[in-house]
CSV table of C-alpha atoms in Angstrom, one decimal:
chain,number,residue,atom,x,y,z
A,1,MET,CA,98.0,112.7,95.2
A,2,ASN,CA,94.5,112.7,95.8
A,3,ARG,CA,94.4,110.3,93.4
A,4,LEU,CA,96.9,108.9,94.2
A,5,VAL,CA,95.3,108.4,98.3
A,6,PHE,CA,92.1,107.8,96.9
A,7,LEU,CA,93.2,104.4,95.3
A,8,LEU,CA,95.5,103.3,97.7
A,9,LEU,CA,92.3,103.4,100.5
A,10,SER,CA,90.4,101.8,97.8
A,11,GLY,CA,92.9,98.9,97.2
A,12,VAL,CA,94.4,98.0,100.4
A,13,MET,CA,91.3,97.9,102.9
A,14,LEU,CA,90.4,94.7,100.7
A,15,PHE,CA,91.5,91.8,102.7
A,16,ALA,CA,91.5,88.3,101.7
A,17,GLY,CA,92.3,84.6,103.1
A,18,ARG,CA,96.1,83.6,103.3
A,19,VAL,CA,98.3,81.6,100.2
A,20,GLY,CA,100.8,79.2,101.6
A,21,GLU,CA,101.7,76.8,104.0
A,22,VAL,CA,97.9,74.9,103.6
A,23,GLN,CA,97.7,71.1,103.1
A,24,LYS,CA,96.6,70.8,99.3
A,25,THR,CA,93.3,68.6,99.0
A,26,PRO,CA,91.9,67.5,95.5
A,27,VAL,CA,89.4,70.2,94.2
A,28,LYS,CA,87.2,70.3,91.1
A,29,THR,CA,87.3,72.2,88.4
A,30,SER,CA,85.9,75.4,87.3
A,31,PHE,CA,83.0,73.5,85.4
A,32,GLU,CA,82.2,71.4,88.5
A,33,LYS,CA,82.3,74.3,91.0
A,34,THR,CA,79.9,76.8,92.0
A,35,PRO,CA,80.8,80.0,93.1
A,36,GLY,CA,79.6,79.2,96.6
A,37,GLU,CA,81.5,76.3,96.7
A,38,VAL,CA,84.5,78.5,95.8
A,39,LEU,CA,84.0,80.6,99.0
A,40,GLU,CA,82.8,78.2,101.1
A,41,ASP,CA,86.4,76.7,100.4
A,42,TYR,CA,87.9,80.0,100.7
A,43,VAL,CA,86.3,80.6,104.0
A,44,GLN,CA,87.0,76.8,105.5
A,45,ALA,CA,90.7,77.6,104.4
A,46,ILE,CA,91.4,80.6,106.1
A,47,GLY,CA,89.9,79.3,109.7
A,48,GLY,CA,86.3,79.0,108.8
A,49,ALA,CA,83.4,80.1,109.5
A,50,GLU,CA,83.1,79.5,113.1
A,51,LYS,CA,86.3,80.9,113.9
A,52,ILE,CA,85.8,84.2,111.5
A,53,ASN,CA,82.3,85.2,113.2
A,54,GLN,CA,84.1,84.9,116.5
A,55,ILE,CA,85.6,88.2,115.2
A,56,LYS,CA,83.9,91.2,117.0
A,57,THR,CA,86.4,94.1,116.2
A,58,LEU,CA,89.4,94.3,114.3
A,59,ILE,CA,92.4,97.1,113.7
A,60,LEU,CA,94.9,96.6,110.5
A,61,VAL,CA,97.6,99.2,110.2
A,62,MET,CA,100.0,98.5,106.8
A,63,GLU,CA,102.3,100.5,105.4
A,64,ALA,CA,104.2,101.4,102.4
A,65,THR,CA,106.4,103.9,100.7
A,66,VAL,CA,105.3,106.5,97.8
A,67,GLN,CA,107.6,108.4,96.1
A,68,GLY,CA,110.0,108.4,98.8
A,69,MET,CA,107.6,109.2,101.7
A,70,ASP,CA,106.2,106.6,104.4
A,71,VAL,CA,102.2,106.4,104.2
A,72,GLU,CA,100.7,104.3,107.1
A,73,MET,CA,97.0,103.0,106.3
A,74,SER,CA,94.8,102.1,109.6
A,75,THR,CA,91.3,100.4,109.3
A,76,ILE,CA,89.2,100.1,112.2
A,77,ARG,CA,85.8,97.7,112.1
A,78,ASP,CA,83.3,97.3,114.5
A,79,MET,CA,81.1,94.3,113.4
A,80,GLU,CA,78.6,94.7,116.0
A,81,GLY,CA,78.2,98.4,116.0
A,82,MET,CA,78.8,98.2,112.1
A,83,ARG,CA,80.9,101.0,112.1
A,84,MET,CA,84.6,101.3,110.5
A,85,MET,CA,87.2,103.8,110.6
A,86,GLN,CA,89.9,103.8,107.9
A,87,GLN,CA,92.7,106.6,107.6
A,88,ILE,CA,96.0,107.1,105.7
A,89,VAL,CA,98.5,109.2,107.4
A,90,MET,CA,101.3,110.5,105.2
A,91,GLN,CA,104.8,112.2,107.3
A,92,GLY,CA,102.8,112.2,110.3
A,93,ASN,CA,99.7,114.1,108.7
A,94,VAL,CA,96.3,112.7,108.0
A,95,VAL,CA,95.5,113.6,104.7
A,96,GLN,CA,92.4,111.1,103.9
A,97,LYS,CA,89.8,109.8,106.9
A,98,THR,CA,86.2,107.8,106.2
A,99,VAL,CA,84.0,106.9,108.7
A,100,VAL,CA,80.9,105.0,108.4
A,101,ARG,CA,78.5,104.6,111.9
A,102,ASP,CA,75.0,105.1,112.7
A,103,ASN,CA,73.8,104.3,108.5
A,104,GLU,CA,75.6,107.6,107.6
A,105,GLY,CA,79.0,108.3,106.8
A,106,TYR,CA,81.7,110.9,105.8
A,107,MET,CA,85.0,111.2,104.0
A,108,SER,CA,87.6,114.1,104.7
A,109,ALA,CA,90.4,114.4,102.1
A,110,MET,CA,93.1,117.3,102.2
A,111,GLY,CA,91.1,119.5,104.6
A,112,GLN,CA,87.8,119.0,102.7
A,113,VAL,CA,84.9,117.0,104.2
A,114,GLN,CA,82.3,115.0,102.0
A,115,ASN,CA,79.4,113.2,103.1
A,116,LEU,CA,78.7,109.8,101.8
A,117,THR,CA,76.2,109.4,99.5
A,118,ALA,CA,73.9,106.4,99.6
A,119,ASP,CA,75.9,104.1,97.2
A,120,GLN,CA,78.9,104.8,98.3
A,121,LEU,CA,77.7,104.0,101.8
A,122,GLU,CA,76.5,100.9,101.1
A,123,THR,CA,79.5,100.0,99.3
A,124,LEU,CA,81.9,100.8,102.2
A,125,LYS,CA,79.8,99.3,104.7
A,126,THR,CA,80.4,95.6,102.9
A,127,ASN,CA,83.7,96.4,104.3
A,128,ILE,CA,83.1,96.8,107.8
A,129,TYR,CA,83.3,93.0,108.1
A,130,ALA,CA,86.4,91.5,108.5
A,131,PHE,CA,86.1,88.9,105.4
A,132,PRO,CA,83.1,90.2,103.8
A,133,GLU,CA,83.3,87.3,100.8
A,134,LEU,CA,81.4,85.2,104.2
A,135,HIS,CA,78.2,87.8,103.7
A,136,TYR,CA,78.7,87.8,99.7
A,137,GLU,CA,75.2,85.9,99.3
A,138,ARG,CA,72.8,87.6,102.1
A,139,MET,CA,74.2,90.9,101.2
A,140,GLY,CA,72.5,90.4,97.3
A,141,PHE,CA,75.6,89.9,95.4
A,142,THR,CA,75.4,87.7,92.2
A,143,MET,CA,78.3,86.0,91.0
A,144,THR,CA,79.1,83.8,88.2
A,145,MET,CA,82.1,81.6,87.7
A,146,GLY,CA,84.8,82.2,84.9
A,147,GLU,CA,87.4,80.6,83.2
A,148,ASN,CA,90.5,79.2,85.4
A,149,GLU,CA,93.4,81.3,85.1
A,150,GLU,CA,96.9,81.4,86.4
A,151,ILE,CA,98.6,83.6,89.0
A,152,ASN,CA,101.6,84.0,89.5
A,153,GLY,CA,101.9,80.2,88.3
A,154,GLU,CA,99.0,78.8,90.4
A,155,GLU,CA,95.7,77.9,88.6
A,156,ALA,CA,92.9,79.5,90.6
A,157,HIS,CA,89.0,79.8,89.9
A,158,THR,CA,87.5,82.9,88.9
A,159,VAL,CA,84.4,84.7,90.2
A,160,LEU,CA,82.8,87.1,89.0
A,161,VAL,CA,81.4,89.4,91.3
A,162,THR,CA,78.8,92.0,91.2
A,163,ASN,CA,77.5,93.9,94.0
A,164,GLY,CA,74.2,95.9,94.7
A,165,GLU,CA,75.4,99.3,93.4
A,166,GLY,CA,76.6,97.0,90.4
A,167,MET,CA,80.0,96.9,90.5
A,168,LYS,CA,82.2,94.4,89.3
A,169,SER,CA,85.0,92.6,90.6
A,170,LYS,CA,87.5,89.7,89.4
A,171,GLU,CA,88.2,87.2,92.2
A,172,TYR,CA,90.9,84.5,91.9
A,173,TYR,CA,90.8,81.4,94.1
A,174,SER,CA,93.6,78.7,94.3
A,175,VAL,CA,92.5,75.8,93.4
A,176,ALA,CA,95.0,73.6,94.9
A,177,ASN,CA,94.3,75.2,98.5
A,178,GLY,CA,90.9,77.7,98.1
A,179,LEU,CA,92.7,81.0,99.1
A,180,LYS,CA,92.6,84.0,97.0
A,181,LEU,CA,95.1,84.9,95.4
A,182,LYS,CA,94.1,88.5,93.4
A,183,MET,CA,91.3,90.3,92.7
A,184,MET,CA,90.4,92.8,90.0
A,185,THR,CA,88.4,96.0,89.8
A,186,ASP,CA,88.0,99.4,87.8
A,187,ILE,CA,88.3,101.2,91.2
A,188,ALA,CA,91.4,99.6,92.9
A,189,GLY,CA,93.1,97.9,89.7
A,190,ASP,CA,95.0,94.5,90.6
A,191,VAL,CA,95.2,93.5,93.9
A,192,GLU,CA,97.5,90.8,94.8
A,193,PHE,CA,97.5,88.7,98.3
A,194,MET,CA,100.7,87.1,99.6
A,195,ASP,CA,103.7,86.3,102.3
A,196,TYR,CA,100.3,85.2,104.6
A,197,LYS,CA,100.8,84.5,108.5
A,198,GLU,CA,98.1,82.8,111.0
A,199,ILE,CA,96.8,85.2,113.4
A,200,GLU,CA,95.0,83.9,116.5
A,201,GLY,CA,93.8,81.0,114.2
A,202,ILE,CA,92.7,83.0,111.2
A,203,LEU,CA,95.0,83.6,108.1
A,204,PHE,CA,96.0,87.1,106.8
A,205,PRO,CA,98.2,88.2,104.3
A,206,MET,CA,101.0,90.2,105.2
A,207,LYS,CA,101.8,92.0,102.3
A,208,ILE,CA,99.2,93.0,99.2
A,209,ASN,CA,100.2,94.6,95.9
A,210,ILE,CA,98.6,96.9,94.0
A,211,SER,CA,99.1,97.1,90.3
A,212,ASN,CA,96.8,100.3,88.7
A,213,PRO,CA,97.7,102.6,85.7
A,214,MET,CA,97.2,105.6,87.4
A,215,ILE,CA,100.5,104.3,89.6
A,216,PRO,CA,103.7,104.9,88.1
A,217,VAL,CA,105.3,101.3,89.6
A,218,PRO,CA,103.4,98.6,91.5
A,219,LEU,CA,102.6,100.1,95.1
A,220,GLU,CA,103.6,97.4,98.2
A,221,THR,CA,101.8,97.7,101.0
A,222,ARG,CA,103.1,95.4,104.3
A,223,LEU,CA,100.9,95.0,107.7
A,224,ILE,CA,102.7,95.7,110.5
A,225,ASP,CA,99.7,95.5,113.2
A,226,ILE,CA,96.6,93.1,113.2
A,227,GLN,CA,94.5,93.4,116.6
A,228,ILE,CA,91.7,91.0,117.2
A,229,ASN,CA,88.6,91.8,119.2
A,230,ALA,CA,90.1,95.3,121.0
A,231,ALA,CA,87.9,97.4,123.0
A,232,LEU,CA,87.3,100.2,120.6
A,233,ASP,CA,86.4,103.7,122.3
A,234,ASP,CA,84.0,106.0,120.4
A,235,SER,CA,86.3,108.2,119.7
A,236,MET,CA,88.0,106.3,116.9
A,237,PHE,CA,85.2,107.0,114.9
A,238,GLU,CA,84.4,110.7,115.2
């Protein structure tokens, strides 16, 4: 169960843009697009950099069912204070919690508390941002284009991303509308984004599916609450 909880935390807290109900416009094929252009299209598709940069705090709450048990996963992001809290609650009990603040952090699970290493801290700090794709270049990520692939019947650009700690991921963006359809990482497995809605001018996925060899069946999570620019108390990050 510890490993399953870790997979939940690693995979579900990664958010991207929406798919659907977006006007399709002509785009270049992959060999004509650079990674930067693909990300620019994505940022524009979900609402634009100006609108995204107006998000100062973000609270997301998701739910899922794991082995017959209800699971709630919440993330609190404070972009101005560069702090974050993520936690997983099963049957009313907090089974995993991660906090990043003041350039430090810890993870607690099953009663055990462990301080984050420098590498873990740098990786998790990326998730403080509501949409980290907007900051890839500034954070020193390297990106290259891969071959176009089909994701759930839709053609997608493939962007190969490596962060500053050497962690690699594949990210798939719709050729038709620029929006992120899927990402693949060694830790989280395959993460698909779908059933999206507009919240205060920004597009969020309402459903995220995770497939990983460590999970017997694909995990379906549902976004049940979004709060943008809500006031945050310091006690949320203790």
